[in-house]
Short mmCIF file of the C-alpha atoms (twelve columns), coordinates in Angstrom:
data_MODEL
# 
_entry.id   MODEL 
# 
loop_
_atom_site.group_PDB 
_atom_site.id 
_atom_site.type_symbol 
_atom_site.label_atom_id 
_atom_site.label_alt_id 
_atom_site.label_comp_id 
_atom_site.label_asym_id 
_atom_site.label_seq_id 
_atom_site.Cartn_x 
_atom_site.Cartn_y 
_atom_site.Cartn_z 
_atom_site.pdbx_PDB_model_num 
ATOM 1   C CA . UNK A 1   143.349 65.827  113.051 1 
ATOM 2   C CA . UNK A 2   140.671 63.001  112.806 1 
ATOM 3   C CA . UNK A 3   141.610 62.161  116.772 1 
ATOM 4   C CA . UNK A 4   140.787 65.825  117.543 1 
ATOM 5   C CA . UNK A 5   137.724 65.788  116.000 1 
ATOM 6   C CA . UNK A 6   136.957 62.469  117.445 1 
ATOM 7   C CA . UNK A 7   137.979 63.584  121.423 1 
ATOM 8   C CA . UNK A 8   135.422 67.075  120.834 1 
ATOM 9   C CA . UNK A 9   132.777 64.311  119.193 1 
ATOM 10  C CA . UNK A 10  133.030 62.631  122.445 1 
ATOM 11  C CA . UNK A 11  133.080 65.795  124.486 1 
ATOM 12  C CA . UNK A 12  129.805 67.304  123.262 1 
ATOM 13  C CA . UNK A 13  128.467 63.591  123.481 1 
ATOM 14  C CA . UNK A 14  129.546 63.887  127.322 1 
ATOM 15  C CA . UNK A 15  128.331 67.390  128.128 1 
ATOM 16  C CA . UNK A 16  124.853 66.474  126.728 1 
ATOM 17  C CA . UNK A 17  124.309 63.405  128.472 1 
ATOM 18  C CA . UNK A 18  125.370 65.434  131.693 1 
ATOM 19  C CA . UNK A 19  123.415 67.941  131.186 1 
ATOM 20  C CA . UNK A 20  125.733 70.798  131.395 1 
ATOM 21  C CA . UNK A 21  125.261 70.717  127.408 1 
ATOM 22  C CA . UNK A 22  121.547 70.772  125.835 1 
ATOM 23  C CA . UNK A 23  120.533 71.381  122.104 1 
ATOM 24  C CA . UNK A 24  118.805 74.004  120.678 1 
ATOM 25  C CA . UNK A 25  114.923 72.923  120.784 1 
ATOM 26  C CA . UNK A 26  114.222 72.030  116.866 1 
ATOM 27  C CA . UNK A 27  111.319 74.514  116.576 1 
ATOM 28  C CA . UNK A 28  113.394 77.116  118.082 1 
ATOM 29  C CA . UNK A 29  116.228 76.731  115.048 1 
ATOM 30  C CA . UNK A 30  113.357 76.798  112.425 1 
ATOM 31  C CA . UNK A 31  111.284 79.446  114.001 1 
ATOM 32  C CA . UNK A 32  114.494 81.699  113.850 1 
ATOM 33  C CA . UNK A 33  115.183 80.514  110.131 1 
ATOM 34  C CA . UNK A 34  111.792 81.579  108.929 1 
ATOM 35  C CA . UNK A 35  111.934 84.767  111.088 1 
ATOM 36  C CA . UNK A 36  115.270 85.572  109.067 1 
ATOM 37  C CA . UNK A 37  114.083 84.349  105.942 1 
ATOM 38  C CA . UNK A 38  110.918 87.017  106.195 1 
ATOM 39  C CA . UNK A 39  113.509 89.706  107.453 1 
ATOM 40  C CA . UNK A 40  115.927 89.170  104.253 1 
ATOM 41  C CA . UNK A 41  112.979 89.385  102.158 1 
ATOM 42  C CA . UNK A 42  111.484 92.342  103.628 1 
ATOM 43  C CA . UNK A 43  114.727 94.096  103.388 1 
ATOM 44  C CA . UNK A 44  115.177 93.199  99.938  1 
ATOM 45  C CA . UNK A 45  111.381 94.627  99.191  1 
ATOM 46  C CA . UNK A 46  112.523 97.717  100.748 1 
ATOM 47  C CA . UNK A 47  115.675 98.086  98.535  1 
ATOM 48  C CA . UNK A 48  113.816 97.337  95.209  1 
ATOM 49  C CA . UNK A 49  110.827 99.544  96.359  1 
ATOM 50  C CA . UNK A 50  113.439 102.862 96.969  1 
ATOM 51  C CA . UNK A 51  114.859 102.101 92.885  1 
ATOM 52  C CA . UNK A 52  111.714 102.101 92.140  1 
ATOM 53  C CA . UNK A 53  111.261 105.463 93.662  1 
ATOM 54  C CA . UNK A 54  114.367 106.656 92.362  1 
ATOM 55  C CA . UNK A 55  113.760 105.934 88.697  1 
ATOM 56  C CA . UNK A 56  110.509 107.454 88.941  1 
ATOM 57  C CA . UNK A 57  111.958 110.759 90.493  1 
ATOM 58  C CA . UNK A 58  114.352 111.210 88.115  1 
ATOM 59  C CA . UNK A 59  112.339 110.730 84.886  1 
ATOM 60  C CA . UNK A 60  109.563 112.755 86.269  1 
ATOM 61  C CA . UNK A 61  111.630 115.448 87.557  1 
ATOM 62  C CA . UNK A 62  113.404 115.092 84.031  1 
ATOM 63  C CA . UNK A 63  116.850 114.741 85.295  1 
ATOM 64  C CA . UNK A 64  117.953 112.225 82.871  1 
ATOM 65  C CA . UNK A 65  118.158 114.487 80.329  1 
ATOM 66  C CA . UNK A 66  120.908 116.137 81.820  1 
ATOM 67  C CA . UNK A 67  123.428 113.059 80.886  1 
ATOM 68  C CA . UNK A 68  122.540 114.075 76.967  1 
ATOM 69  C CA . UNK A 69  124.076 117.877 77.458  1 
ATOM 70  C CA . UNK A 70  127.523 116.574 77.384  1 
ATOM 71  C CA . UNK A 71  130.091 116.708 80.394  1 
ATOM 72  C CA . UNK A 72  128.196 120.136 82.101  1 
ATOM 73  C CA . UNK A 73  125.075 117.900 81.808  1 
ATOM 74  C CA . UNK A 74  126.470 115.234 83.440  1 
ATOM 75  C CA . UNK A 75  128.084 117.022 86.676  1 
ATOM 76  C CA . UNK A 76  124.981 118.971 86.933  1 
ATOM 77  C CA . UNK A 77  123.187 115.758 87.273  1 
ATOM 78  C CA . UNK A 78  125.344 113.814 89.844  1 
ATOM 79  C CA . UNK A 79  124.893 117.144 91.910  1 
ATOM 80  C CA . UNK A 80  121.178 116.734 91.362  1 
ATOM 81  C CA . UNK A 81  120.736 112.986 92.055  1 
ATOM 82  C CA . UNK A 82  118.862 112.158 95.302  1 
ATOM 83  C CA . UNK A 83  121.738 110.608 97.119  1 
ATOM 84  C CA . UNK A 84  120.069 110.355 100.293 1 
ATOM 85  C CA . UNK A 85  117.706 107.322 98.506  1 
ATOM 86  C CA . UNK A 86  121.042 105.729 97.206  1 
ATOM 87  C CA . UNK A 87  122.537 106.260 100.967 1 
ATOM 88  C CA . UNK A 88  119.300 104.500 102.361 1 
ATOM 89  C CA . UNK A 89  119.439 101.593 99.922  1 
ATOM 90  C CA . UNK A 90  123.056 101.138 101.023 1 
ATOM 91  C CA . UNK A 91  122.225 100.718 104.571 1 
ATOM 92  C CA . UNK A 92  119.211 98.113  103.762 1 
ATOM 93  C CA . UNK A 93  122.236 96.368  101.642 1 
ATOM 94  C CA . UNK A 94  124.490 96.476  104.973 1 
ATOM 95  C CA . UNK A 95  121.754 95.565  107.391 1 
ATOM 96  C CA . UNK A 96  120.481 92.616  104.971 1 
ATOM 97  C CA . UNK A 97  124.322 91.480  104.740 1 
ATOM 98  C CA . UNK A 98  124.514 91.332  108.895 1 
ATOM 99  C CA . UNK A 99  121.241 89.149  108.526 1 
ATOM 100 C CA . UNK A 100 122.354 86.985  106.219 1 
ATOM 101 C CA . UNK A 101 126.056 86.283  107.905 1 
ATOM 102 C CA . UNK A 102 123.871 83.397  110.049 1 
ATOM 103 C CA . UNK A 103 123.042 81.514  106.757 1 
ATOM 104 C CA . UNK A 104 126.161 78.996  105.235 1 
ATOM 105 C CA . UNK A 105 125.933 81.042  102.109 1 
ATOM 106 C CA . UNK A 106 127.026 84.138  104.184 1 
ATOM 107 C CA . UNK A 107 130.537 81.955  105.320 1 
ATOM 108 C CA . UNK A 108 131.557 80.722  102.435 1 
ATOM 109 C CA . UNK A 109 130.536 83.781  99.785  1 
ATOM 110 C CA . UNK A 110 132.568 87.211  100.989 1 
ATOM 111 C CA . UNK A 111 130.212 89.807  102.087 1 
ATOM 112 C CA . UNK A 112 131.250 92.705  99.560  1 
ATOM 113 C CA . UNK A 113 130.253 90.033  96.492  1 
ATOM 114 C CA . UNK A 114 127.027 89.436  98.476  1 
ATOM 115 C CA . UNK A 115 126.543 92.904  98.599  1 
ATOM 116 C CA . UNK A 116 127.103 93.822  94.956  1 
ATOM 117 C CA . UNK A 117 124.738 90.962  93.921  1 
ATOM 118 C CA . UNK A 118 121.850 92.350  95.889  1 
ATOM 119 C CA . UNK A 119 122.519 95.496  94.599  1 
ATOM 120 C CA . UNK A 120 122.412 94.616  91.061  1 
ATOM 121 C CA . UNK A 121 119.684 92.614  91.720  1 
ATOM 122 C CA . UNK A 122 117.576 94.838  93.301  1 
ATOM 123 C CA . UNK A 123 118.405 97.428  90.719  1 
ATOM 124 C CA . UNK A 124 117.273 95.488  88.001  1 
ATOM 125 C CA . UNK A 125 114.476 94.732  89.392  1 
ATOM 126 C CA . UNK A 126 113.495 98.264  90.367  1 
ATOM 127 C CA . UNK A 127 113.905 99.024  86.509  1 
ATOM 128 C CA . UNK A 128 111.733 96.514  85.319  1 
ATOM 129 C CA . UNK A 129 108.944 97.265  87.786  1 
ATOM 130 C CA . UNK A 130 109.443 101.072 87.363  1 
ATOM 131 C CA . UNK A 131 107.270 101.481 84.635  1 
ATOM 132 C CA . UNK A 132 104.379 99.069  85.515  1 
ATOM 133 C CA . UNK A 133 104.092 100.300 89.225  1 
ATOM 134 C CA . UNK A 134 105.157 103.714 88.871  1 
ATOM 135 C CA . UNK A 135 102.300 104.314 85.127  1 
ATOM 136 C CA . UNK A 136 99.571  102.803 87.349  1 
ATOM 137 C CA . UNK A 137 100.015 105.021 90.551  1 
ATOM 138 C CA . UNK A 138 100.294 107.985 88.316  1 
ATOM 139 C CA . UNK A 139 96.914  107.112 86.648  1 
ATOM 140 C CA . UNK A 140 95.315  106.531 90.226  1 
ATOM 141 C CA . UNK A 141 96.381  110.248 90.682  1 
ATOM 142 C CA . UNK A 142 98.763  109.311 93.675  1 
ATOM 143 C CA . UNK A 143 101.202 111.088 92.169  1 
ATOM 144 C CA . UNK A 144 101.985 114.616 91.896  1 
ATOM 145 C CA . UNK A 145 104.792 116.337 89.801  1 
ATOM 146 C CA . UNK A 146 108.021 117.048 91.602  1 
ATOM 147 C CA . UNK A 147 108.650 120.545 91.883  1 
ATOM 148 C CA . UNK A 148 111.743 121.592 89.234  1 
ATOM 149 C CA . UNK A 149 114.599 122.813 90.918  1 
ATOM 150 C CA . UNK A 150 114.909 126.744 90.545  1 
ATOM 151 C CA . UNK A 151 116.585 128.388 87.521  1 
ATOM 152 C CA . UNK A 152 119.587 129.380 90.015  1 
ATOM 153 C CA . UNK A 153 120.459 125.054 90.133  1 
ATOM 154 C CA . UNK A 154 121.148 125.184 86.603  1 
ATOM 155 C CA . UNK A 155 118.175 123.285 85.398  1 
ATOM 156 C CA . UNK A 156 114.455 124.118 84.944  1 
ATOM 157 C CA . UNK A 157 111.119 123.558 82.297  1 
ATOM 158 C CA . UNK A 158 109.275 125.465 81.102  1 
ATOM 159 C CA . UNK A 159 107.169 126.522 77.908  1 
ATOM 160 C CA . UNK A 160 108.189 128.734 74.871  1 
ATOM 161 C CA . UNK A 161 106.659 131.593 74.376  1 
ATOM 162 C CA . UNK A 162 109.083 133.258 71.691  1 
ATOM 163 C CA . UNK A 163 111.561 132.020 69.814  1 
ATOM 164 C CA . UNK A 164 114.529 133.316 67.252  1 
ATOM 165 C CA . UNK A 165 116.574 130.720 65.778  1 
ATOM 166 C CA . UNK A 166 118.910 132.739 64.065  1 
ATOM 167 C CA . UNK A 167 119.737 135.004 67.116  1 
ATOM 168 C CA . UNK A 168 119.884 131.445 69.290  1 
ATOM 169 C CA . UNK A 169 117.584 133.230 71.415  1 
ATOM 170 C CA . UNK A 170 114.183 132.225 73.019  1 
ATOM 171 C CA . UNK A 171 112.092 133.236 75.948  1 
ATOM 172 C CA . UNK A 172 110.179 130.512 78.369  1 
ATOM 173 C CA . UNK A 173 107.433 130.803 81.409  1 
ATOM 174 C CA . UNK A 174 109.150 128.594 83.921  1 
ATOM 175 C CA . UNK A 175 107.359 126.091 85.087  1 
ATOM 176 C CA . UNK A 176 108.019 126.659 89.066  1 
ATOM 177 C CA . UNK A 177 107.903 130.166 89.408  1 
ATOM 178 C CA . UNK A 178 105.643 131.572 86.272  1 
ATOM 179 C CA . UNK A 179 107.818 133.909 85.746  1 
ATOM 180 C CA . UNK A 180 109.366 135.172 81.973  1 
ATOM 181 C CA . UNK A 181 112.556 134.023 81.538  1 
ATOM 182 C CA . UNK A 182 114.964 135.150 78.608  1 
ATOM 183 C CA . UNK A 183 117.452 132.394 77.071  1 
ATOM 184 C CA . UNK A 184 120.425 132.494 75.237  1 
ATOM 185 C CA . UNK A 185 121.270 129.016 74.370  1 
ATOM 186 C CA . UNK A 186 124.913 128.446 73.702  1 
ATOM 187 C CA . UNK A 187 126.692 126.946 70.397  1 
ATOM 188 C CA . UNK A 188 126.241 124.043 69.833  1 
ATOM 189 C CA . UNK A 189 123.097 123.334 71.235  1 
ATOM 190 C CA . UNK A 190 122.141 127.114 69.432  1 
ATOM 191 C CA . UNK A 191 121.945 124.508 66.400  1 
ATOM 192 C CA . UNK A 192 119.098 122.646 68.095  1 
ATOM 193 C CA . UNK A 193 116.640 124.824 67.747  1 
ATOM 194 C CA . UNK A 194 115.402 124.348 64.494  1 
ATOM 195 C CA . UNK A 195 113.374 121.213 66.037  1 
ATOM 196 C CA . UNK A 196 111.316 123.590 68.772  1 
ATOM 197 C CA . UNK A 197 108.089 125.571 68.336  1 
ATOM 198 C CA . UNK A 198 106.181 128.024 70.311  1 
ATOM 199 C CA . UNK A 199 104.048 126.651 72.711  1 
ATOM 200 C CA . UNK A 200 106.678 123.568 73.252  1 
ATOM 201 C CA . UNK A 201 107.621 122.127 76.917  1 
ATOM 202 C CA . UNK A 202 111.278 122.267 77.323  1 
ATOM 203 C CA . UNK A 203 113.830 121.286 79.433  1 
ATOM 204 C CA . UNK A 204 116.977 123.628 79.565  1 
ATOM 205 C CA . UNK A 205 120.203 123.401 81.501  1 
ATOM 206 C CA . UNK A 206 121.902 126.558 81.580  1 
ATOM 207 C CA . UNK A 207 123.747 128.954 84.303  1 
ATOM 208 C CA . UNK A 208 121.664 132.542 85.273  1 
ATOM 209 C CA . UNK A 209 123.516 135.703 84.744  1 
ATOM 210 C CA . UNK A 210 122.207 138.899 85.583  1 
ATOM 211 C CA . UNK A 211 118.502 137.334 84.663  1 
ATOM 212 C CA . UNK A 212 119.165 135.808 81.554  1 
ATOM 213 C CA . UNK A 213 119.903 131.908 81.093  1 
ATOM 214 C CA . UNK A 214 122.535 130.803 78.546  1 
ATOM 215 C CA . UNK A 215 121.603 127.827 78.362  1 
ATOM 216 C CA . UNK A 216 123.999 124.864 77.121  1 
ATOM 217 C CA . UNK A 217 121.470 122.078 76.784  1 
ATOM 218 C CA . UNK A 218 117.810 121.714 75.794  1 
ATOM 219 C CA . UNK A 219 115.170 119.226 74.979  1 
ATOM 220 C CA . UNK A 220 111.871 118.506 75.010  1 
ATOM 221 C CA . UNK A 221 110.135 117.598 77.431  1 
ATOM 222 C CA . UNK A 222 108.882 114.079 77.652  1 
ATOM 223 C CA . UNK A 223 108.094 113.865 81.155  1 
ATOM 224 C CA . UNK A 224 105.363 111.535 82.092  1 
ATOM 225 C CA . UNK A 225 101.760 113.441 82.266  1 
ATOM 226 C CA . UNK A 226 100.442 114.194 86.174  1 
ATOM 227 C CA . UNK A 227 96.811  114.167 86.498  1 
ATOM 228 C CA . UNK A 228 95.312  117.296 88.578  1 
ATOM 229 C CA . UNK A 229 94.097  116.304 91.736  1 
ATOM 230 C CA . UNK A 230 90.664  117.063 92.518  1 
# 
């Protein structure tokens, strides 16, 4: 083994003294580094920028209160998640992982573990910064309030305009459309009730049938607060 090595040693030593063989100019190699380095970084940016973007859309949207109305809650939500931000953030992750394969870290680390660590990493980061970029852009009014999804998804808000405990029964203007809309809330959310009050913003998850909503989950609504634009 240490003779082969030895007769390619010589080769290369051969080929470059005849010229057939020349090395890569040196600021070529760390031109290309840097260029790669700023790539991988601007990739990564982009990843943590669309969790950021993500979080924000599905506390202001309210969709994480879905995964408190028990197993309904929770399918309703994965059907409501905005997959196509998770889809793009998988493609920075692939692209980024192509990038990377040049670096000696990329050999000797398999790709999916590589993967998985940017992930997590740029998840975690997109939760810490959620809050502190996300709170400021709101109070520079360059946000506005996603629309809810209609009543027909299975999830709305809205604000209580009448409300009868004992008959688990309330009535809400939606927040999208305006329009009255008449509740029944289901057992045992029914037992909830006793913590809401006229005039309250709500979120309810519920199915529509023949224009009323029985409703299996509600809450309040904590949203964040969207300044009107001017």
């Amino acid at each position: 083994m240490k003779n082969k090595f030895e007769h390619l040693k010589e080769k290369i030593i051969h080929d470059i003294e005849s010229g057939s063989l020349s090395p890569k100019p040196r600021w070529k190699e760390i031109g290309y580094s840097v260029l790669t380095i700023v790539l991988v970084s601007a990739i990564f940016a982009l990843t943590v920028a669309v969790f950021v973007y993500l979080f924000h859309a599905l506390r202001a949207a309210g969709l994480s209160s879905l995964l408190g109305f028990g197993w309904r809650g929770i399918i309703l939500f994965l059907f409501l998640v905005p997959w196509g931000l998770i889809a793009i953030d998988i493609l920075f992750v692939m692209l980024l992982m192509r990038v990377i394969k040049r670096f000696e870290i990329g050999w000797k680390v398999p790709r999916l573990y590589l993967a998985v660590f940017f992930l997590v990493t740029a998840f975690t980061a997109g939760y810490v910064l959620d809050r502190p970029m996300n709170d400021r852009m709101e109070a520079s009014n360059m946000y506005e309030r996603p629309t809810p999804p209609r009543i027909g998804a299975g999830f709305t808000h809205g604000v209580i305009i009448t409300l009868d405990e004992p008959e688990c029964s309330l009535s809400i203007v939606d927040e999208r459309s305006g329009d009255t809309i008449e509740v029944w809330v289901l057992q045992p959310a029914c037992e909830r009730l006793i913590l809401f009050r006229v005039g309250e913003s709500i979120i309810i998850a519920g199915e529509d049938e023949d224009g009323i909503l029985k409703a299996y989950g509600i809450r309040h609504d904590i949203r964040p607060s969207f300044p009107k634009k001017q």
